[in-house]
Short mmCIF file of C-alpha atoms and ligand atoms in Angstrom, two decimals:
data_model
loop_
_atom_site.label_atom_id
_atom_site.label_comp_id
_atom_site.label_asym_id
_atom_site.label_seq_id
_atom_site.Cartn_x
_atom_site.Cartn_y
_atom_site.Cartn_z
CA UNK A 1 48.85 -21.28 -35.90
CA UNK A 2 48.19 -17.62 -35.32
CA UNK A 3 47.48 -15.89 -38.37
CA UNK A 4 48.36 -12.09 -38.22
CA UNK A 5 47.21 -9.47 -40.55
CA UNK A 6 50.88 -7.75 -39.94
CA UNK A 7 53.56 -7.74 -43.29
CA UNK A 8 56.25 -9.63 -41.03
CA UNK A 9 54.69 -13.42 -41.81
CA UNK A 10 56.75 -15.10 -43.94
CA UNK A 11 56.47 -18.21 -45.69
CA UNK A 12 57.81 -19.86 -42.35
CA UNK A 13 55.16 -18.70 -40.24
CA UNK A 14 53.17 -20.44 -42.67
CA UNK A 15 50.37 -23.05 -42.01
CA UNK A 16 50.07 -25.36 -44.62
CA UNK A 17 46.72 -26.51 -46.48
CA UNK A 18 46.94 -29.23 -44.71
CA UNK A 19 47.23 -28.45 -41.31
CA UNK A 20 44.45 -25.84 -42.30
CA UNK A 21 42.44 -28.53 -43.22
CA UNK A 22 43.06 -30.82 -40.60
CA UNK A 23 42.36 -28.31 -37.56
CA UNK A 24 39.55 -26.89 -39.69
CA UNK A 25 37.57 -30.53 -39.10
CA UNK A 26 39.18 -30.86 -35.54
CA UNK A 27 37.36 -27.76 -34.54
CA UNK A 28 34.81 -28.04 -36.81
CA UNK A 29 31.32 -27.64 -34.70
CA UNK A 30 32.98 -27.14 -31.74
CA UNK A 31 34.38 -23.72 -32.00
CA UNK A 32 33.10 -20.44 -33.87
CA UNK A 33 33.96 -17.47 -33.53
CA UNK A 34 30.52 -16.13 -32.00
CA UNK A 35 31.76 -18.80 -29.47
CA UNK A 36 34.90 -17.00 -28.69
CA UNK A 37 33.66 -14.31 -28.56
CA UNK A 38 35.99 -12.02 -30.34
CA UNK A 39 36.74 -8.75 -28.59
CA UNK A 40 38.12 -7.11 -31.93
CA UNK A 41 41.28 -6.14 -32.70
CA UNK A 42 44.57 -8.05 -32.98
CA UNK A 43 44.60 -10.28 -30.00
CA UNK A 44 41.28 -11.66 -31.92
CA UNK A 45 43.38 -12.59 -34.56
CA UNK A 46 44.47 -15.32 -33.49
CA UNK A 47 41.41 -17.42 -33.37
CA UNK A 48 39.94 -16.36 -36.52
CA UNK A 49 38.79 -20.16 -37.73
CA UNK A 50 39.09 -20.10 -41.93
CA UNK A 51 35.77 -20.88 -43.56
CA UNK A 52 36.55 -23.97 -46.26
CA UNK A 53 37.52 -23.08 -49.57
CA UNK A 54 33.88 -25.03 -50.62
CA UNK A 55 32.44 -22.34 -48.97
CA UNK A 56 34.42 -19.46 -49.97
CA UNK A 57 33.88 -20.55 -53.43
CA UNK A 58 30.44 -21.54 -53.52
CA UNK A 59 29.04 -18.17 -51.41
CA UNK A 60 29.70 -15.33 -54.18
CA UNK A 61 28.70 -11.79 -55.06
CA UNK A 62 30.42 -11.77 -58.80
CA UNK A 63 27.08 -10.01 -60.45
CA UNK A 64 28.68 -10.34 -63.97
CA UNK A 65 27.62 -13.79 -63.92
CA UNK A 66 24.66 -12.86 -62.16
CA UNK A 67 22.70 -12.05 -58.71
CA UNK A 68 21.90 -15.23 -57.20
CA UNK A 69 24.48 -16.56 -54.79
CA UNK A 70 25.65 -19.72 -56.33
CA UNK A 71 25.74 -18.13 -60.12
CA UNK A 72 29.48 -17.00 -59.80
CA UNK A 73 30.27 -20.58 -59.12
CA UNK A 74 28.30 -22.13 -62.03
CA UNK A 75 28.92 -19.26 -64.23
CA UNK A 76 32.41 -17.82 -63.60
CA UNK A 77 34.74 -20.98 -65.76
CA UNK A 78 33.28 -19.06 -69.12
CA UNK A 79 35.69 -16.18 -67.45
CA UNK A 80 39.01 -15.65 -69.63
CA UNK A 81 41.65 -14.93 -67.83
CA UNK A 82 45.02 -15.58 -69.68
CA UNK A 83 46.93 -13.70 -71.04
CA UNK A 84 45.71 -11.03 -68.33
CA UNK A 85 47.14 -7.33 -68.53
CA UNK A 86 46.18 -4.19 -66.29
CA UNK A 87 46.28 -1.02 -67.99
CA UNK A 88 47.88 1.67 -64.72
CA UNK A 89 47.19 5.26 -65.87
CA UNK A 90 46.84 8.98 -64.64
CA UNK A 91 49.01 10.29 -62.04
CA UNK A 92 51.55 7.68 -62.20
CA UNK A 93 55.42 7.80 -63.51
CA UNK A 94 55.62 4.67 -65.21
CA UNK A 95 52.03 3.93 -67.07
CA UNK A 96 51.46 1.70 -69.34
CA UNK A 97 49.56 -2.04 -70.24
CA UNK A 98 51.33 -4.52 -68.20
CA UNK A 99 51.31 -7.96 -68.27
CA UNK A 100 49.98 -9.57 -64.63
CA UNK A 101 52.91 -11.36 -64.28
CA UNK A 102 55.33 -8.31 -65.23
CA UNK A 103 53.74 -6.32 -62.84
CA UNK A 104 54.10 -8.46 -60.05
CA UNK A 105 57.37 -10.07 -60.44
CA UNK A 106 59.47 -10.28 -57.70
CA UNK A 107 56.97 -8.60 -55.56
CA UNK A 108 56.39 -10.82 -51.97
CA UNK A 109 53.13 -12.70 -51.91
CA UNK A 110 51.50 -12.82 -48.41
CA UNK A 111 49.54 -14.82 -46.48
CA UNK A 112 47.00 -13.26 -44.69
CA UNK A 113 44.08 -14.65 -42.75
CA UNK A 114 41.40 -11.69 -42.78
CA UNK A 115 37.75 -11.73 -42.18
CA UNK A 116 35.64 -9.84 -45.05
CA UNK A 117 32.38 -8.52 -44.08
CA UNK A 118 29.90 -8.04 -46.76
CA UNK A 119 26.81 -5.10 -46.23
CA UNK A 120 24.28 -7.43 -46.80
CA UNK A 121 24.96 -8.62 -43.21
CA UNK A 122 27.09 -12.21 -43.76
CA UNK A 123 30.58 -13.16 -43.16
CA UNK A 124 33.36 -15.35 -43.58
CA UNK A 125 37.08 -15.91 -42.78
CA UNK A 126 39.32 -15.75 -45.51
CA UNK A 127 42.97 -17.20 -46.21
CA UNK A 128 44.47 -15.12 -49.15
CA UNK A 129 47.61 -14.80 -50.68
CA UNK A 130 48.54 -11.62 -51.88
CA UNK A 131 50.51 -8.45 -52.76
CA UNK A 132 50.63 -5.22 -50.58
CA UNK A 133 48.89 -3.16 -52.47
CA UNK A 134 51.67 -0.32 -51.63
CA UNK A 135 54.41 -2.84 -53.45
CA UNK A 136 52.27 -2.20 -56.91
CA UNK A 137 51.73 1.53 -56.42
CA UNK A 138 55.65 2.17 -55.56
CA UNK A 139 56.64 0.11 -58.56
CA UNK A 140 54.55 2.21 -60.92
CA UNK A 141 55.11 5.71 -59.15
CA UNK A 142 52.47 7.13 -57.85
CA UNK A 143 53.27 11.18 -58.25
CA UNK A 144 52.16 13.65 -55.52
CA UNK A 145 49.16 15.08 -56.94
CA UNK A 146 47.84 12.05 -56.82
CA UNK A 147 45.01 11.43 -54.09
CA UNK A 148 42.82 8.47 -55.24
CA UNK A 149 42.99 4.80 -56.59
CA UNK A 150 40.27 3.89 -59.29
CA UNK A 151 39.62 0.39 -60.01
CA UNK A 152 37.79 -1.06 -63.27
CA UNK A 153 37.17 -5.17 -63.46
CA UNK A 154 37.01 -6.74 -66.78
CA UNK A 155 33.87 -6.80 -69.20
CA UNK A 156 33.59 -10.03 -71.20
CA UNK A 157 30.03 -9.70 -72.65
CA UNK A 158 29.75 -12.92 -74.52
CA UNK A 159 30.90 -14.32 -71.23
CA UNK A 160 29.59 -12.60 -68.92
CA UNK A 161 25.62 -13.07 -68.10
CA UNK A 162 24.96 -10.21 -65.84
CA UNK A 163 26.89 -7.69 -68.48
CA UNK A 164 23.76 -9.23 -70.91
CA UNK A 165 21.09 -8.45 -68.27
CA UNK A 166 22.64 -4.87 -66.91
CA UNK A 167 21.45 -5.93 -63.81
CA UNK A 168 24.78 -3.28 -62.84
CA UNK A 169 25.93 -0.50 -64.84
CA UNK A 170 28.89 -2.66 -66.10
CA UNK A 171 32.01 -2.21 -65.61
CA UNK A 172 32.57 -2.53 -62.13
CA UNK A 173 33.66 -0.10 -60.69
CA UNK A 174 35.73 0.93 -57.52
CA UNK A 175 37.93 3.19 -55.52
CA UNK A 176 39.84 4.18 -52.18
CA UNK A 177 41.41 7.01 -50.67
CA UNK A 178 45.35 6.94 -51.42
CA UNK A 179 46.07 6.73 -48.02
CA UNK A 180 43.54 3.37 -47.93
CA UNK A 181 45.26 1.80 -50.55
CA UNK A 182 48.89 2.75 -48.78
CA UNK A 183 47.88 1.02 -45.87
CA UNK A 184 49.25 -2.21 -45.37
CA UNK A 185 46.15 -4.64 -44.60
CA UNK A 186 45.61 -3.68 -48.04
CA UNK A 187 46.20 -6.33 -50.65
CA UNK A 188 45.73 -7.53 -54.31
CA UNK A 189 44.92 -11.07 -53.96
CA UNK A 190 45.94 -13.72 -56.16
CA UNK A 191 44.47 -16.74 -54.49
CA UNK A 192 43.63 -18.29 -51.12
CA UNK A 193 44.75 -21.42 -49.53
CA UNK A 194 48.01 -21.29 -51.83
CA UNK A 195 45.73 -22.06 -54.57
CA UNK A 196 45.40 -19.64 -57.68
CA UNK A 197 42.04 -17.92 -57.49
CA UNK A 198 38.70 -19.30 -58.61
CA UNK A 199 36.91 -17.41 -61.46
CA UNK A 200 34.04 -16.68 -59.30
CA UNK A 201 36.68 -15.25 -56.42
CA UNK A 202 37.74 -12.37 -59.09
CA UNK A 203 40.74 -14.36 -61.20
CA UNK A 204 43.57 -14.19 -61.42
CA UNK A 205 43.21 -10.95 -58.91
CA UNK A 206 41.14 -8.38 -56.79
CA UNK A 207 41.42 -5.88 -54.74
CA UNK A 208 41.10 -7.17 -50.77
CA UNK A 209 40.75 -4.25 -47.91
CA UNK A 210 39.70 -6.27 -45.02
CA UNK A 211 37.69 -3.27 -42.67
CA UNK A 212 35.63 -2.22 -45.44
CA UNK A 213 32.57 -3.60 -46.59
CA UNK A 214 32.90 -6.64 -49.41
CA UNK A 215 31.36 -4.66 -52.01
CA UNK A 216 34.95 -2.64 -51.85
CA UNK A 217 36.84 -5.82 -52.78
CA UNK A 218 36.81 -5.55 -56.80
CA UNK A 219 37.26 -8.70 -58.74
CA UNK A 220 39.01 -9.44 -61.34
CA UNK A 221 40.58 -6.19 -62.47
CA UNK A 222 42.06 -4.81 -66.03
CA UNK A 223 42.95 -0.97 -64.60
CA UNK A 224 44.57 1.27 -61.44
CA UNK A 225 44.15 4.50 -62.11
CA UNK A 226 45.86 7.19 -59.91
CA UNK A 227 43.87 10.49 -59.88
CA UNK A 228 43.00 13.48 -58.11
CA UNK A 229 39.37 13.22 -58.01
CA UNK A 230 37.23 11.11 -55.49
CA UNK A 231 36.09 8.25 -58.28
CA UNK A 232 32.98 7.01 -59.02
CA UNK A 233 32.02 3.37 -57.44
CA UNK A 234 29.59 0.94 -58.83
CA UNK A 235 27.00 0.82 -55.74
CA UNK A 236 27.16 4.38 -55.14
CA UNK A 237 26.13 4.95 -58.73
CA UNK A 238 23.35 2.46 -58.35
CA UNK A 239 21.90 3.70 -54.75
CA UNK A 240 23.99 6.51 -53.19
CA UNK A 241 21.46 6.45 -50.16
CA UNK A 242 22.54 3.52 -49.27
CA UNK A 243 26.34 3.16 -50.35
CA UNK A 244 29.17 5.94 -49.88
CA UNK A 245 32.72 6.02 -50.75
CA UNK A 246 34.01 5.17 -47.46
CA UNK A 247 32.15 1.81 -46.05
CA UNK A 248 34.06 1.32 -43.52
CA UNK A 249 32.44 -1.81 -41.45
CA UNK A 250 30.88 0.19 -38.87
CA UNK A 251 28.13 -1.51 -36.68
CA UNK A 252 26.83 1.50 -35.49
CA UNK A 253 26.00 2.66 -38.58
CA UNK A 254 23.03 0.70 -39.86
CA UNK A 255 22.18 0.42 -43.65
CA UNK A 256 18.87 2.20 -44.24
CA UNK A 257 17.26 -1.35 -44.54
CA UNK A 258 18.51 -3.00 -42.20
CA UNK A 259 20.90 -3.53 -39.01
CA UNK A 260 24.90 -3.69 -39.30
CA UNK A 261 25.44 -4.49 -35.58
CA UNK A 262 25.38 -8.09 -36.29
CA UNK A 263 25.91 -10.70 -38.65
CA UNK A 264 25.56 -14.65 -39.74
CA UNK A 265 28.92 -16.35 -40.17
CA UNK A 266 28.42 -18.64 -43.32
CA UNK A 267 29.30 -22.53 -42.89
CA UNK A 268 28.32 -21.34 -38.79
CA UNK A 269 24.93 -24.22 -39.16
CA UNK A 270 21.54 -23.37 -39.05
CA UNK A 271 21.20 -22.49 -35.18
CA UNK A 272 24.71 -20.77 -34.90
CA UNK A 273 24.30 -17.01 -33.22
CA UNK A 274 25.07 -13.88 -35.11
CA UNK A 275 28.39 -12.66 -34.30
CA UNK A 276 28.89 -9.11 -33.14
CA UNK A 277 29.86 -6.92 -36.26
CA UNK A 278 33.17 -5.18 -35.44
CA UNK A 279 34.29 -1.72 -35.60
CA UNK A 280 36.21 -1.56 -39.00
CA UNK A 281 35.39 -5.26 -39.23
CA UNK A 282 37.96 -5.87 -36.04
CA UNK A 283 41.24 -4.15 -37.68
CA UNK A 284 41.07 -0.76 -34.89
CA UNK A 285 45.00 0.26 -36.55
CA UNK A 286 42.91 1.78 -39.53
CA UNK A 287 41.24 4.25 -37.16
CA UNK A 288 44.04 6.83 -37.49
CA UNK A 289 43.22 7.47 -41.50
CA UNK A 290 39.86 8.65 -40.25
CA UNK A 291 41.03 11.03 -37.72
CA UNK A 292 38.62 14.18 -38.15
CA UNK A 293 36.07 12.48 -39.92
CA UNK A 294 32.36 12.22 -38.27
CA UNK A 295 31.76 8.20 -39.89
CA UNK A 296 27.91 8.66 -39.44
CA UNK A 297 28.52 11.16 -42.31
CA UNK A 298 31.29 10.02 -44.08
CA UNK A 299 29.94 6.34 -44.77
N1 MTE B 1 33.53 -7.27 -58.02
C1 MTE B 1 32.90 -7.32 -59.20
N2 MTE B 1 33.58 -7.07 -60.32
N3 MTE B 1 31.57 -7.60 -59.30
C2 MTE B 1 30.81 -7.82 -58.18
O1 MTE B 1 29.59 -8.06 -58.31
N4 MTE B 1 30.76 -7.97 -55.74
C3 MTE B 1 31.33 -7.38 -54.54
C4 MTE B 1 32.82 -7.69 -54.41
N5 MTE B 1 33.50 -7.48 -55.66
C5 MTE B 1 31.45 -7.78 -56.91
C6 MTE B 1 32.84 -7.51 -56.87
C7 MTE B 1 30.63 -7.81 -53.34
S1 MTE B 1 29.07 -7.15 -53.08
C8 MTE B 1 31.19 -8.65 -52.42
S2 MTE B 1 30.45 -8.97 -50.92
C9 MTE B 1 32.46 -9.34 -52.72
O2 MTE B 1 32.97 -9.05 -54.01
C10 MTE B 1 32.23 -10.83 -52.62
O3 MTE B 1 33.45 -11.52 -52.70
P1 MTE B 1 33.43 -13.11 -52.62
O4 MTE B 1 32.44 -13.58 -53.63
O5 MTE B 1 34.82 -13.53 -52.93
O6 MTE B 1 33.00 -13.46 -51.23
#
């Protein structure tokens, strides 16, 4: 099964858990993707190899239940997440506090196969289902003066252990460029392998944009907010040195501590090599929205 990042899949083209599963331990040792040796771009789709959801859900950066890796997965079921409404305001024709599920209805959930690159230097590959971003934006009506998308995640203090220690200045906070959020590799996820998402994963949904750093991908979020303004984002307020706006996976652009031209592949093994890091995390069609922009400036 080729998984493609395109919005023609339909359920069809779809491979079953399953299946997943059973050429997930078929390949499992034999093949990885440093061993394929992905080229980027869309003809590497195709052999992107899901990590399991055991490690997708055990591996987290959720810092509302706190900083060490495995917290979000011990931490996270204290999470409340029905009912669930997002509050969409500013520039938008139809705002207002919608219910999840009236929000989405009879929008087409997606299967998409996507590897997520996270700054501190790890990756996986990622089966989500989700919503086109764009789908949500046009059913609310984003008006023209309107050239941002701010995100907020849910605070749950008596839940929440991180929100007790500030080890963040809670809420999260995050935001892309309208065109970003337009594009359509951008999704809301809503879970991954056709299950409903974990707590730690950023239930019941979060923001996905697959050629940006992870840190990008908000959890669990209560608001959209359409403005005019570039918005603030939660690691930019914490270390603007080291996280802009933009960060776009870019391997030639190293963090100021360390290298972004490679990175370890969780559930790889202990001796697996680093994998190249990709341009754009190996999704080149995104290229175009920074036409004109030097990246070494704009990160
Ligand atoms: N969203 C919220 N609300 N809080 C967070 O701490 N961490 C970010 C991002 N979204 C984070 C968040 C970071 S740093 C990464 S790498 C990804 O979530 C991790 O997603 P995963 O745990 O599903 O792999």
């Amino acid at each position: 099964m080729a998984y493609r990042w395109t919005n023609t899949l339909t359920k069809a083209d779809v491979t079953p858990k399953s299946a997943y599963l059973n050429r997930r331990q078929i390949l499992a040792g034999t093949i990885g993707l440093g061993a394929i040796g992905l080229a980027g771009g869309a003809a590497a789709q195709g052999n992107l190899e899901p990590n399991t959801l055991e490690e997708i859900t055990s591996y987290n950066n959720y810092y509302e239940f706190g900083t060490g890796k495995n917290d979000p997965a011990q931490n996270a079921h204290r999470l409340v997440t029905s009912p669930w409404s997002i509050k969409v305001d500013g520039m938008v024709d139809n705002p207002g506090d919608y219910a999840l599920d009236d929000l989405l209805a009879g929008l087409s959930v997606e299967d998409r196969l996507y590897r997520f690159r996270c700054v501190e230097a790890w990756s996986m590959v990622v089966p989500w289902n989700g919503i086109e971003l764009a789908d949500i934006l046009d059913r609310v009506g984003v008006q023209s003066r309107a050239k941002y998308v701010a995100f907020e995640t849910v605070v749950q203090p008596e839940n929440m252990i991180g929100v007790q220690r500030r080890v963040l200045d809670f809420p999260y906070v995050e935001g892309l460029r309208l065109d970003e959020a337009m594009h359509p590799l951008t999704i809301m996820a809503t879970g991954i392998y056709d299950e409903p998402l974990y707590n730690q994963s950023g239930a019941p949904i979060r923001l996905v944009v697959p050629w940006k750093y992870g840190f990008k991908s908000i959890k669990s979020i209560v608001r959209i907010t359409l403005t005019d303004r570039e918005p603030p984002t939660s690691w930019n307020k914490a270390n603007a040195r080291e996280y802009g706006f933009y960060s776009n996976v870019n391997p030639n652009v190293d963090h100021p501590r360390w290298s972004q031209a490679t990175e370890r592949r969780i559930g790889g093994g202990l001796f697996a090599p680093r994998q190249d890091t990709l341009m754009f995390n190996g999704y080149p069609e995104v290229a175009p929205l920074y036409a004109g922009q030097d990246l070494s400036v704009d990160i």
